[in-house]
Tab-separated table of C-alpha atoms in Angstrom:
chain	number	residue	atom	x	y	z
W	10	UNK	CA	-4.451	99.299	74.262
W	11	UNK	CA	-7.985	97.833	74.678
W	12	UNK	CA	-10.200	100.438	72.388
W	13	UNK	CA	-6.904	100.782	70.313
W	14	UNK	CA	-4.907	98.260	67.954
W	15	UNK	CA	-1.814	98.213	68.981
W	16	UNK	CA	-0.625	97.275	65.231
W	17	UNK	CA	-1.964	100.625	63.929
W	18	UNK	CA	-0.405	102.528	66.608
W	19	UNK	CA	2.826	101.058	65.294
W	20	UNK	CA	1.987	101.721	61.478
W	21	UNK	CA	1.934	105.214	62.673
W	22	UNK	CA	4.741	105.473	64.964
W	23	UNK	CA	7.124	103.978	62.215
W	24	UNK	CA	5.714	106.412	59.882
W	25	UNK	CA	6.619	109.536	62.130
W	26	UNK	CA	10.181	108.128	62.903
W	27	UNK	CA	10.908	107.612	59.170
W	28	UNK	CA	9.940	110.665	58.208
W	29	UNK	CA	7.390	109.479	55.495
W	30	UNK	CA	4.829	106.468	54.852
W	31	UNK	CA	7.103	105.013	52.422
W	32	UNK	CA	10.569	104.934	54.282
W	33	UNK	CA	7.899	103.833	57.230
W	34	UNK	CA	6.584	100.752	54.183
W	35	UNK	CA	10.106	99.834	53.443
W	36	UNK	CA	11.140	99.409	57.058
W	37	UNK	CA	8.240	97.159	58.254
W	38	UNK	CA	8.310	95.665	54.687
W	39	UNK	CA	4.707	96.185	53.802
W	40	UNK	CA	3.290	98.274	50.676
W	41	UNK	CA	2.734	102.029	50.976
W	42	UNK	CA	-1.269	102.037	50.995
W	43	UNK	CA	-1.122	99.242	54.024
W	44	UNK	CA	0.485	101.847	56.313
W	45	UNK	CA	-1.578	104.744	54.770
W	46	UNK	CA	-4.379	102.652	55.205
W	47	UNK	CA	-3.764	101.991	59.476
W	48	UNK	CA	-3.271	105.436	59.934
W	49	UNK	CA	-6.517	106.259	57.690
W	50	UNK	CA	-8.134	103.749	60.478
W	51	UNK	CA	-6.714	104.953	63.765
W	52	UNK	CA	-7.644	108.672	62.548
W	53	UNK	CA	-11.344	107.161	62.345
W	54	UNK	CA	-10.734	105.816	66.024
W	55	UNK	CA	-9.731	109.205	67.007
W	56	UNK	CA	-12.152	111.311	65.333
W	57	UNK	CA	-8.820	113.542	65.069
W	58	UNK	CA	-5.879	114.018	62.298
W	59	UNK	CA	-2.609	112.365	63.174
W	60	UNK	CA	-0.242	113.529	60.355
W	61	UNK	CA	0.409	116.451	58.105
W	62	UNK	CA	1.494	115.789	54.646
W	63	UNK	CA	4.311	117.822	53.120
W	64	UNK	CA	6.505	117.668	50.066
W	65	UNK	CA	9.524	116.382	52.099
W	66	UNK	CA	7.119	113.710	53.973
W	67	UNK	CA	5.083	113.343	57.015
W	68	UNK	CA	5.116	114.958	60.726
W	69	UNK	CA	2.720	114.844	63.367
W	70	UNK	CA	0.067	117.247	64.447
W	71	UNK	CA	-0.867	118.156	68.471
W	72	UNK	CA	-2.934	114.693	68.465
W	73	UNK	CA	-0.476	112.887	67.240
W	74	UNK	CA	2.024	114.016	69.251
W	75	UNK	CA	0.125	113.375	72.052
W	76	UNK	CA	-0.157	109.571	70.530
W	77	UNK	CA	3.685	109.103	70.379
W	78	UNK	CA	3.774	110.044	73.871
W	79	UNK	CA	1.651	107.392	75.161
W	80	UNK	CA	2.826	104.750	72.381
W	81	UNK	CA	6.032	105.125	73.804
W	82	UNK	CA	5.284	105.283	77.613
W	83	UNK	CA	3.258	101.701	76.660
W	84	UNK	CA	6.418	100.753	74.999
W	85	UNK	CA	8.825	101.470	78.083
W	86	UNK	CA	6.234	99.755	80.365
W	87	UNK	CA	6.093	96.363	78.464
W	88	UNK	CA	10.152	96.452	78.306
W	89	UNK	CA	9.951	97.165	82.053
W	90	UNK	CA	7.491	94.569	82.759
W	91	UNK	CA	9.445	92.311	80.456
W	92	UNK	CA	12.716	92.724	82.129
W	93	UNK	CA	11.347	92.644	85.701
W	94	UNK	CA	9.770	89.149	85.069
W	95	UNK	CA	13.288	88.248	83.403
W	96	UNK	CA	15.237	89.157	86.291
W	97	UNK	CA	13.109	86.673	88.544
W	98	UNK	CA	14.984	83.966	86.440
W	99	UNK	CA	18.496	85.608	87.086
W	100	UNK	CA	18.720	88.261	84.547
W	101	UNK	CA	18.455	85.640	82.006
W	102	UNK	CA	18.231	88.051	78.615
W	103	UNK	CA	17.079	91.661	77.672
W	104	UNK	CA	18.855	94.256	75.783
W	105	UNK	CA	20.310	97.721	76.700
W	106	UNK	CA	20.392	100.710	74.721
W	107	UNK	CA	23.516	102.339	75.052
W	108	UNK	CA	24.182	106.543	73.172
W	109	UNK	CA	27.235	107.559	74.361
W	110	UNK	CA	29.760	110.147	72.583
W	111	UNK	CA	32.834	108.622	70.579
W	112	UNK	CA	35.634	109.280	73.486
W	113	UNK	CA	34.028	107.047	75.289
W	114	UNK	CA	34.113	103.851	73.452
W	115	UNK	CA	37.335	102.732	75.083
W	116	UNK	CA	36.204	102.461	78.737
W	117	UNK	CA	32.561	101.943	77.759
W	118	UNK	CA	33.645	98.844	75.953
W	119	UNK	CA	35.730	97.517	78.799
W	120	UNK	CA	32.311	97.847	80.801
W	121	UNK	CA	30.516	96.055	78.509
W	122	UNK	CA	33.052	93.423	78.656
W	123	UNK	CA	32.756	93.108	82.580
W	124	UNK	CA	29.163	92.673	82.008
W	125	UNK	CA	28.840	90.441	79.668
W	126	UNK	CA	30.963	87.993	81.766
W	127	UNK	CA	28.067	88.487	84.573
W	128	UNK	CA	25.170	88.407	82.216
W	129	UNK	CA	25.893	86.880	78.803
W	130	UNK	CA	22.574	86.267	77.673
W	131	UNK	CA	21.720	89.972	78.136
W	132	UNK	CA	22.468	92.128	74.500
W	133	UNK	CA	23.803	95.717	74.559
W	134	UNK	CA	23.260	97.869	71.519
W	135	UNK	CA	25.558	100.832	71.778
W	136	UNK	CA	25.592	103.864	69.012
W	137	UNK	CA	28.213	106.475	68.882
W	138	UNK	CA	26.744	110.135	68.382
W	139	UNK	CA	27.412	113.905	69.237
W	140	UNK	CA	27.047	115.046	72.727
W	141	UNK	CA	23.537	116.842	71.260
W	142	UNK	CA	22.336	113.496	70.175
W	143	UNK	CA	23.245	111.595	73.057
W	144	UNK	CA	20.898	113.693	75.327
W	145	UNK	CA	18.164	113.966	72.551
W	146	UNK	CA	18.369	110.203	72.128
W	147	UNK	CA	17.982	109.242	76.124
W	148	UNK	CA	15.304	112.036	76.353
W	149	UNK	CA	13.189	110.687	74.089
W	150	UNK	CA	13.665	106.774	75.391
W	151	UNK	CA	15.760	106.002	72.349
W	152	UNK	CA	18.217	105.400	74.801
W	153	UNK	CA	18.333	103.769	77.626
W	154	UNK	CA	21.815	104.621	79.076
W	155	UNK	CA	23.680	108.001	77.663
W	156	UNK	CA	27.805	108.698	78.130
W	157	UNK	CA	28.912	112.146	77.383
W	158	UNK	CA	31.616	115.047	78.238
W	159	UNK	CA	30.347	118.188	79.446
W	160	UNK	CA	26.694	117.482	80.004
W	161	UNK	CA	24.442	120.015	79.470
W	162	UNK	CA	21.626	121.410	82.039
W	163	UNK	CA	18.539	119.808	81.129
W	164	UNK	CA	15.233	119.344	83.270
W	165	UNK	CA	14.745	116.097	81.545
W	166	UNK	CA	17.892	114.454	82.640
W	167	UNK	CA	19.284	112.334	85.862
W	168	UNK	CA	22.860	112.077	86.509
W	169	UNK	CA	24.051	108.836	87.969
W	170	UNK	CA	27.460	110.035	88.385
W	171	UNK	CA	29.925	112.356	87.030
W	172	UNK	CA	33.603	112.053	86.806
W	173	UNK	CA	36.046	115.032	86.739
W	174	UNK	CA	39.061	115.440	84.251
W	175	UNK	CA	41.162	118.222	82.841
W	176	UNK	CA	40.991	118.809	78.991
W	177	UNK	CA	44.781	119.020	77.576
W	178	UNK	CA	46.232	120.310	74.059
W	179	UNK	CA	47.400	116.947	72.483
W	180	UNK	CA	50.536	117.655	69.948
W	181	UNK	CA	53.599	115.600	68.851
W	182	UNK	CA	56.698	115.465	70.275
W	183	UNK	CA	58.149	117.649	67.741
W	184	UNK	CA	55.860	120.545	68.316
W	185	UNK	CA	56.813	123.587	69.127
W	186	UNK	CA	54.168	124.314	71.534
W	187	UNK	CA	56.051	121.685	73.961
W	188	UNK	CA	58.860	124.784	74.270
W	189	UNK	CA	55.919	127.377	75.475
W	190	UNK	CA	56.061	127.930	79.282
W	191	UNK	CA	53.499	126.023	80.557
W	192	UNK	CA	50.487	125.711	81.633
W	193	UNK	CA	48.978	126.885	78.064
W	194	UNK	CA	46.802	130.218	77.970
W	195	UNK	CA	44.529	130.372	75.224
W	196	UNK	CA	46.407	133.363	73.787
W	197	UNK	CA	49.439	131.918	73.006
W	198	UNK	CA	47.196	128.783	72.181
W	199	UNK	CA	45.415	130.865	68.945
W	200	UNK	CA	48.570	131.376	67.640
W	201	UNK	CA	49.236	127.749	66.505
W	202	UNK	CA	47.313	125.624	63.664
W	203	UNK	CA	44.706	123.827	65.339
W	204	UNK	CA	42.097	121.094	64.721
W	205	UNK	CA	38.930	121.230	67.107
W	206	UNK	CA	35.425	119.218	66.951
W	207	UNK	CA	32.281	120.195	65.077
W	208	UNK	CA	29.972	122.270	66.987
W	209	UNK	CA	27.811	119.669	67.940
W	210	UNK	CA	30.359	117.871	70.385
W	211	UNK	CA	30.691	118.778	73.944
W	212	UNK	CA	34.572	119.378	73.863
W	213	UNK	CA	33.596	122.240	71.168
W	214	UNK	CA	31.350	123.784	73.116
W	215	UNK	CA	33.070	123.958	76.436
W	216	UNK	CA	35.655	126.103	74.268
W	217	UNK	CA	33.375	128.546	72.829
W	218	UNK	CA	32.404	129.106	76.376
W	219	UNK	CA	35.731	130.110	77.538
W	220	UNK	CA	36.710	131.637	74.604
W	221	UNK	CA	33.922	133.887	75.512
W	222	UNK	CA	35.044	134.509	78.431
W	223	UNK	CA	38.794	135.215	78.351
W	224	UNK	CA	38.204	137.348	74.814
W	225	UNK	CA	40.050	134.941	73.130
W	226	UNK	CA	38.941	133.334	69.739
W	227	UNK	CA	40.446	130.411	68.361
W	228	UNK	CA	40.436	129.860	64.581
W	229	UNK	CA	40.626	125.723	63.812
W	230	UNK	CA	42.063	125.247	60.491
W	231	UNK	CA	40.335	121.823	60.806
W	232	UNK	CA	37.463	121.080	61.642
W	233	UNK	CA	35.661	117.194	62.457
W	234	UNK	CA	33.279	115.278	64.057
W	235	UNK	CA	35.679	112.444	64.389
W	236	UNK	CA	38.056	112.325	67.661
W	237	UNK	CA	40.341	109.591	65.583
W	238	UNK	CA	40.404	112.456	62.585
W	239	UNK	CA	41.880	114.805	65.565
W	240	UNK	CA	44.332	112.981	66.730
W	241	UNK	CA	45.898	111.906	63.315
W	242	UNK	CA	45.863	115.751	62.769
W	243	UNK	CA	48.581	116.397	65.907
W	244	UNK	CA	50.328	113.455	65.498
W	245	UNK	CA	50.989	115.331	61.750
W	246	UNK	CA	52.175	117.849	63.242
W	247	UNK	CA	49.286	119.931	64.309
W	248	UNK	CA	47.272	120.030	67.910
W	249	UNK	CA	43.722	119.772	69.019
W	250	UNK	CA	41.936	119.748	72.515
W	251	UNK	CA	40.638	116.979	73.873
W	252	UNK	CA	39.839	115.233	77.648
W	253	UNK	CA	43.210	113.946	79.083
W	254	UNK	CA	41.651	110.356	80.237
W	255	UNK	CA	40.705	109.885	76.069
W	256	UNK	CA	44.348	110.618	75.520
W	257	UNK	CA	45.531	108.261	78.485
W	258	UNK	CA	42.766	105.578	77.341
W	259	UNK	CA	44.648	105.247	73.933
W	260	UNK	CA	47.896	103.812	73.982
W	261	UNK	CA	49.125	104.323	70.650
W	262	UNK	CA	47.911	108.288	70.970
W	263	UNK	CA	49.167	108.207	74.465
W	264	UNK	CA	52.765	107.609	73.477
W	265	UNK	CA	52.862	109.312	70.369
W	266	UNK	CA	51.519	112.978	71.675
W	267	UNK	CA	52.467	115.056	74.859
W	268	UNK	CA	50.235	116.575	76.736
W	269	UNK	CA	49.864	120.198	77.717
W	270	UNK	CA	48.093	121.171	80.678
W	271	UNK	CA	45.669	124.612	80.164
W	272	UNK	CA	46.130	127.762	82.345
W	273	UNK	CA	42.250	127.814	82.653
W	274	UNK	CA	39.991	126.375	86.038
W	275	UNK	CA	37.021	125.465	83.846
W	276	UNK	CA	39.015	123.450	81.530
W	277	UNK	CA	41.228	121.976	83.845
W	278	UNK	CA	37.456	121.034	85.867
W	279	UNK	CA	35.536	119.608	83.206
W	280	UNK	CA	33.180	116.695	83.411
W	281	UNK	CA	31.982	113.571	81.941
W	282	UNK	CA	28.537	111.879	83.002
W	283	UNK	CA	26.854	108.382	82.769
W	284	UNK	CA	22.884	109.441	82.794
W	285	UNK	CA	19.273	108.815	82.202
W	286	UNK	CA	16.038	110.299	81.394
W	287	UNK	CA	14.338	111.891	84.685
W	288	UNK	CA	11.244	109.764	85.770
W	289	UNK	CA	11.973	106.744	83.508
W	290	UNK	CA	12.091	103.149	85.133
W	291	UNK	CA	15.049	101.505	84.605
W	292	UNK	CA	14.807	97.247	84.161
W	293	UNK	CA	17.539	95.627	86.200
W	294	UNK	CA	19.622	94.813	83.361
W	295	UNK	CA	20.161	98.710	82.731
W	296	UNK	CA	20.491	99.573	86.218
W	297	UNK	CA	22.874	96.877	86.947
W	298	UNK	CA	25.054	97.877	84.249
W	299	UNK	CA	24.699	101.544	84.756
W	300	UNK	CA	26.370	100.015	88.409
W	301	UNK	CA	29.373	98.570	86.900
W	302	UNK	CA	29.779	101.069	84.451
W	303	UNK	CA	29.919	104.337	86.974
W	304	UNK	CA	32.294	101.601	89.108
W	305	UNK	CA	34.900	102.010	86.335
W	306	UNK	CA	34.758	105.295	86.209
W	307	UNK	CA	35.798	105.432	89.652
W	308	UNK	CA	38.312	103.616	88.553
W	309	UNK	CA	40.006	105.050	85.614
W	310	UNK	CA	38.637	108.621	85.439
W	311	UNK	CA	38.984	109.995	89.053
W	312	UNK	CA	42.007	112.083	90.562
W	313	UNK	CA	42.789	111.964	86.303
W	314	UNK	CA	45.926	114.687	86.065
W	315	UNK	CA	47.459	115.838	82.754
W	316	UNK	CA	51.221	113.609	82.287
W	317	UNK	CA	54.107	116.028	83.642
């Protein structure tokens, strides 16, 4: 940062994340022309134009694009510096981003737990997203740690471990899908009312790929972004789809529904993965939780089997 200002930089990074110069104002608490003003400045520096003006706000040209990138490699670099001369005083503080998706919050939580009691001082911010906005939000460093079922191939992305787990149909007791011969095809499956996630989950898009490929197409007659939302649905009366260690991890869902096994291999060999971005340079706080949390997988999501 020696020919640049690192404040400017910031002006402008804010601006681009917000989506405008005012949201970018009201977030650093600062009046309009001030960030206008920085940018204004740092496009000087640059001889070059960093932002394109549009009704709906701001986005960034080539240049400026090329600016983000190195604002936030500088960024990740001062956290790792940060956190490596933290560690030589015992991991004394720090914080972790963690983006995982929502069926995870159960086991997630008991990791964070486990950690904490090791390393109190150090703070974990976790967000609950899609499976989409997981990856986007590790591969772009919003993220330090990401949690999600069904992972997608990406070039960007390193897998620290990945646990395998059936998916099951989760319905009440009462349902008469429990009197089908089991395990489930996806035939007889379409037949029934069923609630599924939004498109933008993983659990969703494992199904449209098997759908595909038995012929098959399921028709939801509800449709949510919310697991909770789901299960509420079957224990109604209806049934939905969802991994059978998120069904186990709940109690109160676990002994309200039954689960049904699938007469599918890819859904009864699906996966789950703890991950990061592919080149980035984990502190030790992340990497030693990213240890305890793939430990507990072990623990609870290996050899997982549907209930008989």
């Amino acid at each position: 940062m020696s020919f640049l200002q690192e404040n400017r930089i910031k002006f402008f990074y804010e601006a681009v994340q917000h989506g405008s110069v005012r949201a970018a104002a009201d977030f650093l608490n600062v009046a309009p022309s001030a960030v206008s003003r920085q940018i204004s400045q740092l496009e000087n520096e640059l001889d070059t134009v960093l932002i394109e003006r549009h009704r709906r706000g701001i986005k960034p040209t080539e240049a400026g694009e090329e600016l983000l990138k190195y604002y936030k490699h500088y960024l990740i670099q001062q956290e790792l510096l940060l956190d490596n001369l933290k560690s030589l005083q015992g991991l004394q503080s720090g914080t972790i981003e963690l983006a995982i998706g929502e069926g995870f919050i159960n086991i997630v939580s008991k990791a964070m737990c486990v950690f904490a009691e090791k390393y109190p001082d150090i703070k974990i911010v976790l967000s609950i997203h899609s499976g989409n906005d997981v990856l986007r939000k590790v591969v772009e460093d919003d993220a330090h740690v990401g949690v999600v079922f069904n992972p997608p191939q990406h070039p960007k992305i390193r897998t620290h471990y990945t646990a395998m787990h059936p998916m099951i149909i989760a319905v009440g007791k009462q349902h008469s899908l429990n009197n089908e011969a089991t395990p489930i095809t996806m035939s007889v499956l379409k037949k029934y009312p069923l609630a599924l996630p939004d498109l933008a989950h993983g659990v969703r898009q494992l199904i449209e790929e098997v759908e595909k490929e038995e012929n098959v197409t399921l028709t939801p007659n509800v449709i949510s972004n919310n697991m909770t939302a789901l299960h509420c649905y079957a224990s109604h009366g209806g049934a939905t789809i969802m991994p059978n260690f998120m069904l186990k991890s709940m109690p109160d869902w676990y002994t309200s529904l039954n689960s049904l096994p699938f007469d599918n291999q890819r859904l009864n060999n699906t996966g789950s993965a703890v991950f990061t971005r592919l080149g980035r340079q984990l502190g030790p706080g992340p990497s030693e939780f990213i240890k305890c949390l793939v430990a507990l997988f072990k623990q609870e999501l290996d050899n997982d089997t549907p209930a008989a």
